[in-house]
């Protein structure tokens, strides 16, 4: 299990720009297989440190390992996932390995593509950009599948998963499942134990609303992440080999334009159209794109809801039922924008992608499933406490109650090194090959020397204000 203390230590180091120390902590977590069940998540953390620190060969190696776990998740059958879910319900989510999100999987291939570009290996980068496209396509299909689920389907799914685990342990149909209890009460059937689940659901949502923890985010078109889509467009534009590549660039830029209000994308669309009109001939103009990963993305924290008297036995009242749910906390930008000074002219970065929005949208999509599992877990534990009290008296109920309290934990694991947003700027490559990055207050953050090249991406990572900018030039 990835300890919350270690995650907090990692976050502190990363936010301070201590990428090497943060990487070492994450690498130790990934390698400590006997004690940690989250090698994938630690690999994601370590890989992000390599990207910020300009260690692109290491980044590729680490993200290669992460991709293996992502592919295993893709291929994992429903029966195995069902058994894992049953384990979550009876104990807590932390007993199973970290389940990668769709944006995790996309970012893995994105950062590999970016790393290969930085290493000058454009053939390998081309492969990764195609994988980025495929990852986003798969994500759309998964989101559509999840959104189409009804409440009844969610509970039916939980029942199947619990029954699968019960069959393995030889206890199937002996006591019924938590999902059985949920559906029985909702349908008005009489049960020996009366479980008012509907009231529990309503109370949980009401409490979350009171705490301001219910978010409704408007997804980007087709749930596509505009950040990798845009940089992929830059790859196809600058390293295109034929008309098909330039068509990909144009498609990517038009897609981004349809999702964001970033006006400079119009320049990129025009460049792609010129290349197509010239049968693939590149323009003579040399450009620099500043890609600024700004601030820190969301983290998950735990919120505990103690719901009183929503489940009672005919003979033994349950005083309280505890639920633990993850809630999303949003962190700050480093700066509102960067000033880019090049060739005597000054430009500034503008928002390309709101990564908070990408992350929170996926969280919202799966929130009903998270809530359903939490309710099923609560009901299952409550029923166990009722049985213990009826069989063993108050002492037995107390022991079970303590166990339930200790195992009632929300799953707050996530990739915490992603940026809050991504901003971009496009300027002509200055004749002296130099540009300067400044804060909105005029503080010089970096003097950048552009190597001899046709075009260039300047990758900038600043997690927090007053933290030194990590800058990498990627000649194209």
CSV table of C-alpha atoms in Angstrom, one decimal:
chain,number,residue,atom,x,y,z
A,1,UNK,CA,0.0,0.0,0.0
A,2,UNK,CA,1.3,3.4,-0.9
A,3,UNK,CA,1.4,5.2,2.5
A,4,UNK,CA,-0.1,8.6,2.7
A,5,UNK,CA,2.9,9.9,4.6
A,6,UNK,CA,5.2,8.9,1.8
A,7,UNK,CA,2.9,10.6,-0.8
A,8,UNK,CA,2.9,13.8,1.3
A,9,UNK,CA,6.7,13.7,1.5
A,10,UNK,CA,6.9,13.2,-2.3
A,11,UNK,CA,4.5,16.1,-2.9
A,12,UNK,CA,6.6,18.4,-0.6
A,13,UNK,CA,9.8,17.6,-2.5
A,14,UNK,CA,8.3,17.9,-5.9
A,15,UNK,CA,6.6,21.2,-5.2
A,16,UNK,CA,9.9,22.6,-3.9
A,17,UNK,CA,11.5,21.7,-7.2
A,18,UNK,CA,13.7,19.0,-5.6
A,19,UNK,CA,13.1,16.6,-8.4
A,20,UNK,CA,16.1,14.4,-7.8
A,21,UNK,CA,15.2,13.8,-4.2
A,22,UNK,CA,11.6,13.2,-5.1
A,23,UNK,CA,12.6,10.8,-7.8
A,24,UNK,CA,14.7,8.8,-5.3
A,25,UNK,CA,11.8,8.6,-2.9
A,26,UNK,CA,9.5,7.4,-5.7
A,27,UNK,CA,12.0,5.0,-7.1
A,28,UNK,CA,12.4,3.4,-3.6
A,29,UNK,CA,8.7,3.0,-3.4
A,30,UNK,CA,8.4,1.4,-6.8
A,31,UNK,CA,11.3,-1.1,-6.0
A,32,UNK,CA,10.0,-2.0,-2.6
A,33,UNK,CA,7.6,-4.6,-4.0
A,34,UNK,CA,7.3,-6.7,-0.8
A,35,UNK,CA,5.9,-3.7,1.1
A,36,UNK,CA,4.3,-1.5,-1.6
A,37,UNK,CA,1.4,-2.5,-3.7
A,38,UNK,CA,1.7,0.5,-6.0
A,39,UNK,CA,4.8,0.2,-8.2
A,40,UNK,CA,2.8,1.8,-11.1
A,41,UNK,CA,1.9,4.9,-9.1
A,42,UNK,CA,5.5,5.3,-7.8
A,43,UNK,CA,6.7,4.9,-11.4
A,44,UNK,CA,4.4,7.7,-12.5
A,45,UNK,CA,5.8,9.9,-9.8
A,46,UNK,CA,9.4,9.1,-10.6
A,47,UNK,CA,8.8,9.5,-14.3
A,48,UNK,CA,7.4,13.0,-13.8
A,49,UNK,CA,10.5,13.9,-11.8
A,50,UNK,CA,12.7,12.8,-14.7
A,51,UNK,CA,10.8,14.9,-17.2
A,52,UNK,CA,11.1,18.0,-15.0
A,53,UNK,CA,14.8,17.3,-14.4
A,54,UNK,CA,15.6,16.7,-18.1
A,55,UNK,CA,16.5,13.1,-17.6
A,56,UNK,CA,14.8,11.8,-20.6
A,57,UNK,CA,16.5,8.4,-21.1
A,58,UNK,CA,15.5,7.6,-17.5
A,59,UNK,CA,12.0,8.9,-18.1
A,60,UNK,CA,11.6,6.5,-21.1
A,61,UNK,CA,12.8,3.5,-19.0
A,62,UNK,CA,10.5,4.4,-16.1
A,63,UNK,CA,7.4,5.0,-18.3
A,64,UNK,CA,8.1,1.8,-20.2
A,65,UNK,CA,7.6,0.0,-16.9
A,66,UNK,CA,4.5,2.0,-16.1
A,67,UNK,CA,3.1,1.2,-19.6
A,68,UNK,CA,3.4,-2.5,-18.8
A,69,UNK,CA,1.2,-2.1,-15.8
A,70,UNK,CA,-1.3,0.0,-17.9
A,71,UNK,CA,-1.5,-2.7,-20.5
A,72,UNK,CA,-2.1,-5.3,-17.8
A,73,UNK,CA,-5.0,-3.2,-16.6
A,74,UNK,CA,-6.3,-3.0,-20.1
A,75,UNK,CA,-6.3,-6.8,-20.4
A,76,UNK,CA,-7.5,-7.6,-16.9
A,77,UNK,CA,-10.7,-9.6,-17.2
A,78,UNK,CA,-14.0,-8.7,-15.5
A,79,UNK,CA,-13.9,-11.7,-13.2
A,80,UNK,CA,-10.6,-10.7,-11.7
A,81,UNK,CA,-11.7,-7.1,-11.3
A,82,UNK,CA,-14.9,-8.4,-9.7
A,83,UNK,CA,-13.0,-10.3,-7.1
A,84,UNK,CA,-10.9,-7.3,-6.3
A,85,UNK,CA,-14.0,-5.1,-5.9
A,86,UNK,CA,-15.5,-7.6,-3.5
A,87,UNK,CA,-12.3,-7.4,-1.5
A,88,UNK,CA,-12.6,-3.6,-1.5
A,89,UNK,CA,-16.2,-3.9,-0.2
A,90,UNK,CA,-15.4,-6.2,2.7
A,91,UNK,CA,-12.2,-4.3,3.7
A,92,UNK,CA,-11.0,-1.2,1.9
A,93,UNK,CA,-9.7,-0.1,-1.5
A,94,UNK,CA,-6.1,-0.1,-0.4
A,95,UNK,CA,-5.8,-3.9,-0.5
A,96,UNK,CA,-5.7,-3.8,-4.3
A,97,UNK,CA,-3.1,-2.3,-6.6
A,98,UNK,CA,-3.6,1.3,-7.9
A,99,UNK,CA,-6.0,1.3,-10.8
A,100,UNK,CA,-4.6,3.7,-13.5
A,101,UNK,CA,-6.9,6.4,-14.8
A,102,UNK,CA,-7.5,7.0,-18.5
A,103,UNK,CA,-5.5,10.3,-18.3
A,104,UNK,CA,-2.7,8.4,-16.5
A,105,UNK,CA,-2.4,6.1,-19.5
A,106,UNK,CA,-2.5,9.0,-22.0
A,107,UNK,CA,0.2,11.0,-20.1
A,108,UNK,CA,2.5,7.9,-20.0
A,109,UNK,CA,2.6,7.8,-23.8
A,110,UNK,CA,2.7,11.5,-24.0
A,111,UNK,CA,5.7,11.9,-21.8
A,112,UNK,CA,7.4,9.0,-23.7
A,113,UNK,CA,6.8,10.9,-27.0
A,114,UNK,CA,8.1,14.1,-25.5
A,115,UNK,CA,11.2,12.3,-24.2
A,116,UNK,CA,12.0,10.8,-27.5
A,117,UNK,CA,11.7,14.2,-29.1
A,118,UNK,CA,14.1,15.6,-26.6
A,119,UNK,CA,16.5,12.8,-27.3
A,120,UNK,CA,16.3,13.4,-31.1
A,121,UNK,CA,14.7,10.0,-31.7
A,122,UNK,CA,11.9,11.1,-33.9
A,123,UNK,CA,11.1,7.6,-35.2
A,124,UNK,CA,10.4,6.3,-31.7
A,125,UNK,CA,8.5,9.5,-30.9
A,126,UNK,CA,6.3,8.9,-34.0
A,127,UNK,CA,5.3,5.5,-32.5
A,128,UNK,CA,4.4,7.1,-29.2
A,129,UNK,CA,2.3,9.8,-30.8
A,130,UNK,CA,0.3,7.1,-32.5
A,131,UNK,CA,-0.2,5.4,-29.2
A,132,UNK,CA,-1.3,8.7,-27.6
A,133,UNK,CA,-4.0,8.9,-30.3
A,134,UNK,CA,-5.1,5.3,-29.5
A,135,UNK,CA,-5.1,6.0,-25.8
A,136,UNK,CA,-7.4,8.9,-26.2
A,137,UNK,CA,-9.7,6.8,-28.4
A,138,UNK,CA,-9.9,4.1,-25.8
A,139,UNK,CA,-10.6,6.6,-23.1
A,140,UNK,CA,-13.6,8.0,-25.0
A,141,UNK,CA,-15.0,4.5,-25.3
A,142,UNK,CA,-14.5,3.8,-21.6
A,143,UNK,CA,-16.2,7.1,-20.6
A,144,UNK,CA,-19.2,6.4,-22.8
A,145,UNK,CA,-19.5,2.9,-21.3
A,146,UNK,CA,-19.4,4.3,-17.7
A,147,UNK,CA,-21.8,7.2,-18.4
A,148,UNK,CA,-24.4,4.9,-19.9
A,149,UNK,CA,-24.6,2.8,-16.7
A,150,UNK,CA,-27.8,3.2,-14.7
A,151,UNK,CA,-28.0,3.0,-10.9
A,152,UNK,CA,-29.6,-0.5,-11.2
A,153,UNK,CA,-26.7,-1.6,-13.4
A,154,UNK,CA,-24.2,-0.4,-10.9
A,155,UNK,CA,-25.7,-2.4,-8.1
A,156,UNK,CA,-26.2,-5.5,-10.3
A,157,UNK,CA,-22.5,-5.2,-11.2
A,158,UNK,CA,-21.6,-5.1,-7.5
A,159,UNK,CA,-23.7,-8.1,-6.8
A,160,UNK,CA,-22.0,-10.1,-9.5
A,161,UNK,CA,-18.6,-9.2,-8.2
A,162,UNK,CA,-19.5,-10.1,-4.6
A,163,UNK,CA,-21.0,-13.4,-5.7
A,164,UNK,CA,-17.9,-14.3,-7.7
A,165,UNK,CA,-15.7,-13.8,-4.6
A,166,UNK,CA,-18.2,-15.6,-2.3
A,167,UNK,CA,-18.2,-18.6,-4.7
A,168,UNK,CA,-14.5,-18.9,-4.4
A,169,UNK,CA,-14.7,-18.8,-0.6
A,170,UNK,CA,-17.6,-21.2,-0.4
A,171,UNK,CA,-20.0,-18.7,1.2
A,172,UNK,CA,-22.2,-17.9,-1.8
A,173,UNK,CA,-25.9,-17.5,-1.2
A,174,UNK,CA,-25.4,-18.1,2.5
A,175,UNK,CA,-25.9,-14.6,3.7
A,176,UNK,CA,-26.6,-12.6,0.5
A,177,UNK,CA,-24.6,-9.6,-0.6
A,178,UNK,CA,-24.6,-6.0,0.3
A,179,UNK,CA,-26.0,-5.3,-3.2
A,180,UNK,CA,-28.9,-7.7,-2.4
A,181,UNK,CA,-29.7,-5.7,0.7
A,182,UNK,CA,-29.6,-2.5,-1.3
A,183,UNK,CA,-32.0,-3.7,-4.0
A,184,UNK,CA,-34.2,-5.4,-1.5
A,185,UNK,CA,-34.9,-2.3,0.5
A,186,UNK,CA,-35.3,-0.2,-2.7
A,187,UNK,CA,-37.9,-2.6,-4.0
A,188,UNK,CA,-39.8,-2.7,-0.7
A,189,UNK,CA,-39.1,-6.4,0.1
A,190,UNK,CA,-39.1,-7.3,3.8
A,191,UNK,CA,-35.7,-8.3,5.3
A,192,UNK,CA,-34.8,-9.4,8.7
A,193,UNK,CA,-32.5,-6.5,8.8
A,194,UNK,CA,-34.0,-3.2,7.6
A,195,UNK,CA,-31.5,-1.2,5.6
A,196,UNK,CA,-32.6,2.2,4.5
A,197,UNK,CA,-30.1,2.6,1.7
A,198,UNK,CA,-31.9,5.2,-0.2
A,199,UNK,CA,-31.8,7.4,2.8
A,200,UNK,CA,-28.1,6.7,3.1
A,201,UNK,CA,-27.5,7.7,-0.5
A,202,UNK,CA,-29.5,10.9,-0.1
A,203,UNK,CA,-27.8,11.8,3.2
A,204,UNK,CA,-24.3,11.1,1.8
A,205,UNK,CA,-25.0,13.4,-1.2
A,206,UNK,CA,-26.5,16.0,1.0
A,207,UNK,CA,-23.5,16.0,3.3
A,208,UNK,CA,-21.1,16.2,0.3
A,209,UNK,CA,-23.1,19.2,-1.0
A,210,UNK,CA,-23.0,20.9,2.4
A,211,UNK,CA,-19.2,20.6,2.4
A,212,UNK,CA,-19.0,21.9,-1.2
A,213,UNK,CA,-17.5,18.6,-2.5
A,214,UNK,CA,-19.8,17.9,-5.4
A,215,UNK,CA,-18.3,19.2,-8.6
A,216,UNK,CA,-19.9,19.2,-12.1
A,217,UNK,CA,-17.2,19.8,-14.6
A,218,UNK,CA,-17.8,20.3,-18.3
A,219,UNK,CA,-15.6,17.8,-20.2
A,220,UNK,CA,-13.6,18.8,-23.2
A,221,UNK,CA,-15.1,17.7,-26.4
A,222,UNK,CA,-15.2,13.9,-26.6
A,223,UNK,CA,-13.2,13.8,-23.3
A,224,UNK,CA,-10.0,14.5,-25.3
A,225,UNK,CA,-7.0,16.1,-23.5
A,226,UNK,CA,-6.0,19.1,-25.5
A,227,UNK,CA,-2.4,19.2,-24.2
A,228,UNK,CA,-1.0,16.0,-25.8
A,229,UNK,CA,-3.3,16.6,-28.8
A,230,UNK,CA,-1.6,20.0,-29.4
A,231,UNK,CA,2.0,18.9,-28.9
A,232,UNK,CA,1.3,16.0,-31.1
A,233,UNK,CA,0.2,18.5,-33.7
A,234,UNK,CA,3.5,20.2,-33.4
A,235,UNK,CA,5.3,17.0,-34.0
A,236,UNK,CA,3.4,16.2,-37.1
A,237,UNK,CA,3.8,19.8,-38.3
A,238,UNK,CA,7.6,20.1,-37.7
A,239,UNK,CA,8.7,16.5,-38.4
A,240,UNK,CA,6.1,15.6,-41.0
A,241,UNK,CA,7.3,13.4,-43.9
A,242,UNK,CA,4.3,13.4,-46.2
A,243,UNK,CA,0.9,14.9,-46.8
A,244,UNK,CA,-0.7,12.4,-44.4
A,245,UNK,CA,1.5,13.7,-41.5
A,246,UNK,CA,0.4,17.3,-42.2
A,247,UNK,CA,-3.2,16.2,-42.3
A,248,UNK,CA,-2.7,14.8,-38.9
A,249,UNK,CA,-1.2,18.1,-37.7
A,250,UNK,CA,-4.1,20.0,-39.1
A,251,UNK,CA,-6.7,17.6,-37.6
A,252,UNK,CA,-5.0,17.9,-34.2
A,253,UNK,CA,-4.9,21.7,-34.3
A,254,UNK,CA,-8.5,22.0,-35.4
A,255,UNK,CA,-9.5,19.6,-32.6
A,256,UNK,CA,-7.7,21.7,-30.1
A,257,UNK,CA,-9.3,24.9,-31.5
A,258,UNK,CA,-12.7,23.4,-31.0
A,259,UNK,CA,-12.0,22.7,-27.4
A,260,UNK,CA,-10.2,25.8,-26.2
A,261,UNK,CA,-10.1,29.5,-26.5
A,262,UNK,CA,-6.4,29.6,-27.2
A,263,UNK,CA,-6.1,32.0,-30.2
A,264,UNK,CA,-2.5,31.1,-31.1
A,265,UNK,CA,-3.7,27.8,-32.4
A,266,UNK,CA,-5.0,29.7,-35.4
A,267,UNK,CA,-1.4,30.3,-36.4
A,268,UNK,CA,-0.6,26.6,-36.1
A,269,UNK,CA,-3.7,25.8,-38.3
A,270,UNK,CA,-2.5,28.3,-40.9
A,271,UNK,CA,1.0,26.7,-40.8
A,272,UNK,CA,-0.4,23.2,-41.4
A,273,UNK,CA,-2.6,24.5,-44.2
A,274,UNK,CA,0.5,26.1,-45.9
A,275,UNK,CA,2.4,22.8,-45.6
A,276,UNK,CA,-0.6,20.9,-47.2
A,277,UNK,CA,-1.0,23.5,-50.0
A,278,UNK,CA,2.7,23.2,-50.8
A,279,UNK,CA,2.4,19.4,-51.1
A,280,UNK,CA,4.3,18.9,-47.8
A,281,UNK,CA,6.9,21.7,-48.2
A,282,UNK,CA,7.9,23.2,-44.9
A,283,UNK,CA,7.7,27.0,-44.5
A,284,UNK,CA,11.0,28.9,-44.2
A,285,UNK,CA,10.0,30.6,-41.0
A,286,UNK,CA,11.5,29.3,-37.8
A,287,UNK,CA,9.4,29.2,-34.7
A,288,UNK,CA,9.8,28.6,-31.0
A,289,UNK,CA,6.9,27.2,-29.0
A,290,UNK,CA,7.1,27.7,-25.2
A,291,UNK,CA,5.1,24.9,-23.4
A,292,UNK,CA,4.6,25.9,-19.8
A,293,UNK,CA,3.4,23.3,-17.3
A,294,UNK,CA,2.0,25.6,-14.6
A,295,UNK,CA,1.4,24.8,-10.9
A,296,UNK,CA,0.2,21.6,-9.4
A,297,UNK,CA,-2.8,19.5,-10.3
A,298,UNK,CA,-5.4,18.2,-8.0
A,299,UNK,CA,-4.9,15.8,-5.1
A,300,UNK,CA,-7.5,13.5,-3.4
A,301,UNK,CA,-8.3,13.8,0.3
A,302,UNK,CA,-10.6,11.8,2.5
A,303,UNK,CA,-13.9,12.9,3.8
A,304,UNK,CA,-15.7,10.8,6.4
A,305,UNK,CA,-19.4,10.8,6.7
A,306,UNK,CA,-21.0,9.4,9.9
A,307,UNK,CA,-24.6,8.5,9.0
A,308,UNK,CA,-26.7,7.9,12.2
A,309,UNK,CA,-29.6,5.5,12.5
A,310,UNK,CA,-29.9,4.6,8.8
A,311,UNK,CA,-29.7,0.9,9.4
A,312,UNK,CA,-31.3,-1.0,12.2
A,313,UNK,CA,-32.0,-4.6,13.1
A,314,UNK,CA,-35.3,-5.5,14.7
A,315,UNK,CA,-33.4,-6.2,17.9
A,316,UNK,CA,-30.1,-4.4,17.7
A,317,UNK,CA,-29.9,-0.7,16.7
A,318,UNK,CA,-26.7,0.5,14.9
A,319,UNK,CA,-25.8,3.8,16.3
A,320,UNK,CA,-23.7,5.1,13.4
A,321,UNK,CA,-22.5,4.0,10.0
A,322,UNK,CA,-19.2,5.5,8.7
A,323,UNK,CA,-18.5,6.1,5.0
A,324,UNK,CA,-15.2,7.3,3.7
A,325,UNK,CA,-15.2,9.1,0.3
A,326,UNK,CA,-12.5,10.7,-1.7
A,327,UNK,CA,-12.8,14.4,-2.5
A,328,UNK,CA,-10.8,16.5,-4.8
A,329,UNK,CA,-8.7,19.4,-3.6
A,330,UNK,CA,-7.3,21.9,-6.1
A,331,UNK,CA,-3.9,23.5,-5.8
A,332,UNK,CA,-2.5,26.7,-7.1
A,333,UNK,CA,-0.9,28.0,-10.3
A,334,UNK,CA,2.8,29.1,-10.1
A,335,UNK,CA,2.1,32.2,-12.2
A,336,UNK,CA,-0.8,33.7,-14.1
A,337,UNK,CA,1.4,33.7,-17.2
A,338,UNK,CA,5.0,33.9,-18.3
A,339,UNK,CA,6.4,36.8,-20.3
A,340,UNK,CA,8.5,35.6,-23.3
A,341,UNK,CA,11.1,38.1,-24.5
A,342,UNK,CA,12.7,37.3,-27.8
A,343,UNK,CA,14.3,39.5,-30.5
A,344,UNK,CA,13.3,42.7,-28.7
A,345,UNK,CA,9.6,41.7,-28.7
A,346,UNK,CA,7.6,40.5,-25.7
A,347,UNK,CA,4.8,38.0,-25.8
A,348,UNK,CA,3.1,36.1,-23.0
A,349,UNK,CA,1.8,32.5,-22.5
A,350,UNK,CA,-1.9,31.8,-22.6
A,351,UNK,CA,-3.9,28.8,-21.4
A,352,UNK,CA,-4.0,25.8,-23.7
A,353,UNK,CA,-5.3,23.1,-21.4
A,354,UNK,CA,-6.9,23.0,-17.9
A,355,UNK,CA,-5.5,19.8,-16.5
A,356,UNK,CA,-7.7,20.3,-13.4
A,357,UNK,CA,-10.6,20.0,-15.7
A,358,UNK,CA,-9.3,16.8,-17.4
A,359,UNK,CA,-8.7,15.1,-14.0
A,360,UNK,CA,-11.9,16.2,-12.3
A,361,UNK,CA,-14.0,15.3,-15.3
A,362,UNK,CA,-12.8,11.7,-15.1
A,363,UNK,CA,-13.3,11.7,-11.4
A,364,UNK,CA,-16.9,12.9,-11.9
A,365,UNK,CA,-17.6,10.2,-14.5
A,366,UNK,CA,-16.7,7.4,-12.1
A,367,UNK,CA,-18.1,9.1,-9.0
A,368,UNK,CA,-21.4,7.1,-9.0
A,369,UNK,CA,-19.4,3.9,-9.1
A,370,UNK,CA,-17.2,5.1,-6.2
A,371,UNK,CA,-20.3,6.0,-4.2
A,372,UNK,CA,-22.0,2.7,-5.0
A,373,UNK,CA,-19.0,0.7,-3.7
A,374,UNK,CA,-18.8,2.8,-0.6
A,375,UNK,CA,-22.4,2.2,0.2
A,376,UNK,CA,-22.1,-1.5,-0.5
A,377,UNK,CA,-19.1,-1.6,1.8
A,378,UNK,CA,-20.9,0.3,4.5
A,379,UNK,CA,-23.9,-2.0,4.3
A,380,UNK,CA,-21.8,-5.2,4.4
A,381,UNK,CA,-19.9,-4.0,7.4
A,382,UNK,CA,-23.1,-2.9,9.2
A,383,UNK,CA,-24.7,-6.3,8.6
A,384,UNK,CA,-21.5,-7.9,10.1
A,385,UNK,CA,-21.9,-5.7,13.2
A,386,UNK,CA,-25.5,-6.7,13.6
A,387,UNK,CA,-24.7,-10.4,13.3
A,388,UNK,CA,-21.8,-10.0,15.8
A,389,UNK,CA,-24.1,-8.2,18.3
A,390,UNK,CA,-26.8,-10.8,18.0
A,391,UNK,CA,-24.3,-13.8,18.3
A,392,UNK,CA,-21.8,-12.4,20.7
A,393,UNK,CA,-23.4,-9.5,22.4
A,394,UNK,CA,-22.1,-5.9,22.8
A,395,UNK,CA,-18.5,-7.1,23.1
A,396,UNK,CA,-18.6,-8.8,19.7
A,397,UNK,CA,-20.3,-5.8,18.1
A,398,UNK,CA,-17.6,-3.5,19.6
A,399,UNK,CA,-14.8,-5.6,18.2
A,400,UNK,CA,-16.4,-5.7,14.7
A,401,UNK,CA,-17.1,-2.0,15.0
A,402,UNK,CA,-13.5,-1.2,15.7
A,403,UNK,CA,-12.4,-3.3,12.7
A,404,UNK,CA,-14.9,-1.5,10.5
A,405,UNK,CA,-13.6,1.8,11.6
A,406,UNK,CA,-10.0,0.9,10.9
A,407,UNK,CA,-10.8,-0.5,7.4
A,408,UNK,CA,-13.1,2.4,6.4
A,409,UNK,CA,-10.7,4.4,4.2
A,410,UNK,CA,-11.2,6.3,1.0
A,411,UNK,CA,-8.8,5.6,-1.8
A,412,UNK,CA,-6.9,8.8,-2.2
A,413,UNK,CA,-4.2,7.5,-4.5
A,414,UNK,CA,-3.5,9.5,-7.7
A,415,UNK,CA,-0.7,10.9,-9.8
A,416,UNK,CA,0.0,14.1,-7.9
A,417,UNK,CA,2.9,15.5,-10.1
A,418,UNK,CA,0.7,16.6,-13.0
A,419,UNK,CA,0.4,20.4,-13.6
A,420,UNK,CA,-2.7,22.4,-12.9
A,421,UNK,CA,-2.7,23.8,-16.4
A,422,UNK,CA,-0.6,24.1,-19.5
A,423,UNK,CA,0.1,27.4,-21.2
A,424,UNK,CA,1.7,28.1,-24.6
A,425,UNK,CA,3.3,30.9,-26.6
A,426,UNK,CA,4.6,30.9,-30.1
A,427,UNK,CA,7.4,33.4,-31.2
A,428,UNK,CA,9.7,33.7,-34.1
A,429,UNK,CA,13.1,32.1,-33.4
A,430,UNK,CA,15.3,35.1,-32.6
A,431,UNK,CA,18.4,35.7,-34.7
A,432,UNK,CA,20.7,35.6,-31.6
A,433,UNK,CA,19.1,32.3,-30.5
A,434,UNK,CA,18.2,33.7,-27.1
A,435,UNK,CA,14.9,34.3,-25.3
A,436,UNK,CA,14.1,35.2,-21.7
A,437,UNK,CA,11.3,34.0,-19.5
A,438,UNK,CA,9.9,36.4,-16.9
A,439,UNK,CA,7.2,36.3,-14.2
A,440,UNK,CA,4.3,38.7,-14.4
A,441,UNK,CA,6.2,40.9,-11.9
A,442,UNK,CA,9.2,41.1,-14.2
A,443,UNK,CA,11.4,38.7,-12.4
A,444,UNK,CA,13.8,36.9,-14.8
A,445,UNK,CA,13.0,33.1,-14.4
A,446,UNK,CA,15.3,31.8,-17.1
A,447,UNK,CA,17.7,32.9,-19.9
A,448,UNK,CA,17.2,30.3,-22.6
A,449,UNK,CA,19.7,29.6,-25.3
A,450,UNK,CA,18.2,28.0,-28.4
A,451,UNK,CA,20.4,25.5,-30.2
A,452,UNK,CA,20.9,25.7,-34.0
A,453,UNK,CA,17.7,24.2,-35.4
A,454,UNK,CA,14.7,24.8,-37.7
A,455,UNK,CA,12.1,25.0,-34.9
A,456,UNK,CA,12.2,24.4,-31.2
A,457,UNK,CA,10.0,23.6,-28.2
A,458,UNK,CA,11.0,25.2,-24.9
A,459,UNK,CA,9.5,23.0,-22.2
A,460,UNK,CA,9.0,24.7,-18.9
A,461,UNK,CA,8.0,23.2,-15.5
A,462,UNK,CA,7.3,25.5,-12.5
A,463,UNK,CA,5.3,23.8,-9.7
A,464,UNK,CA,5.1,26.8,-7.4
A,465,UNK,CA,5.8,30.5,-7.4
A,466,UNK,CA,9.4,31.4,-6.5
A,467,UNK,CA,10.6,27.9,-7.4
A,468,UNK,CA,13.3,27.8,-10.1
A,469,UNK,CA,12.0,27.1,-13.5
A,470,UNK,CA,13.0,23.7,-15.0
A,471,UNK,CA,13.7,24.4,-18.7
A,472,UNK,CA,14.5,22.1,-21.5
A,473,UNK,CA,15.0,23.0,-25.2
A,474,UNK,CA,13.8,20.5,-27.7
A,475,UNK,CA,15.2,21.3,-31.2
A,476,UNK,CA,13.0,20.1,-34.1
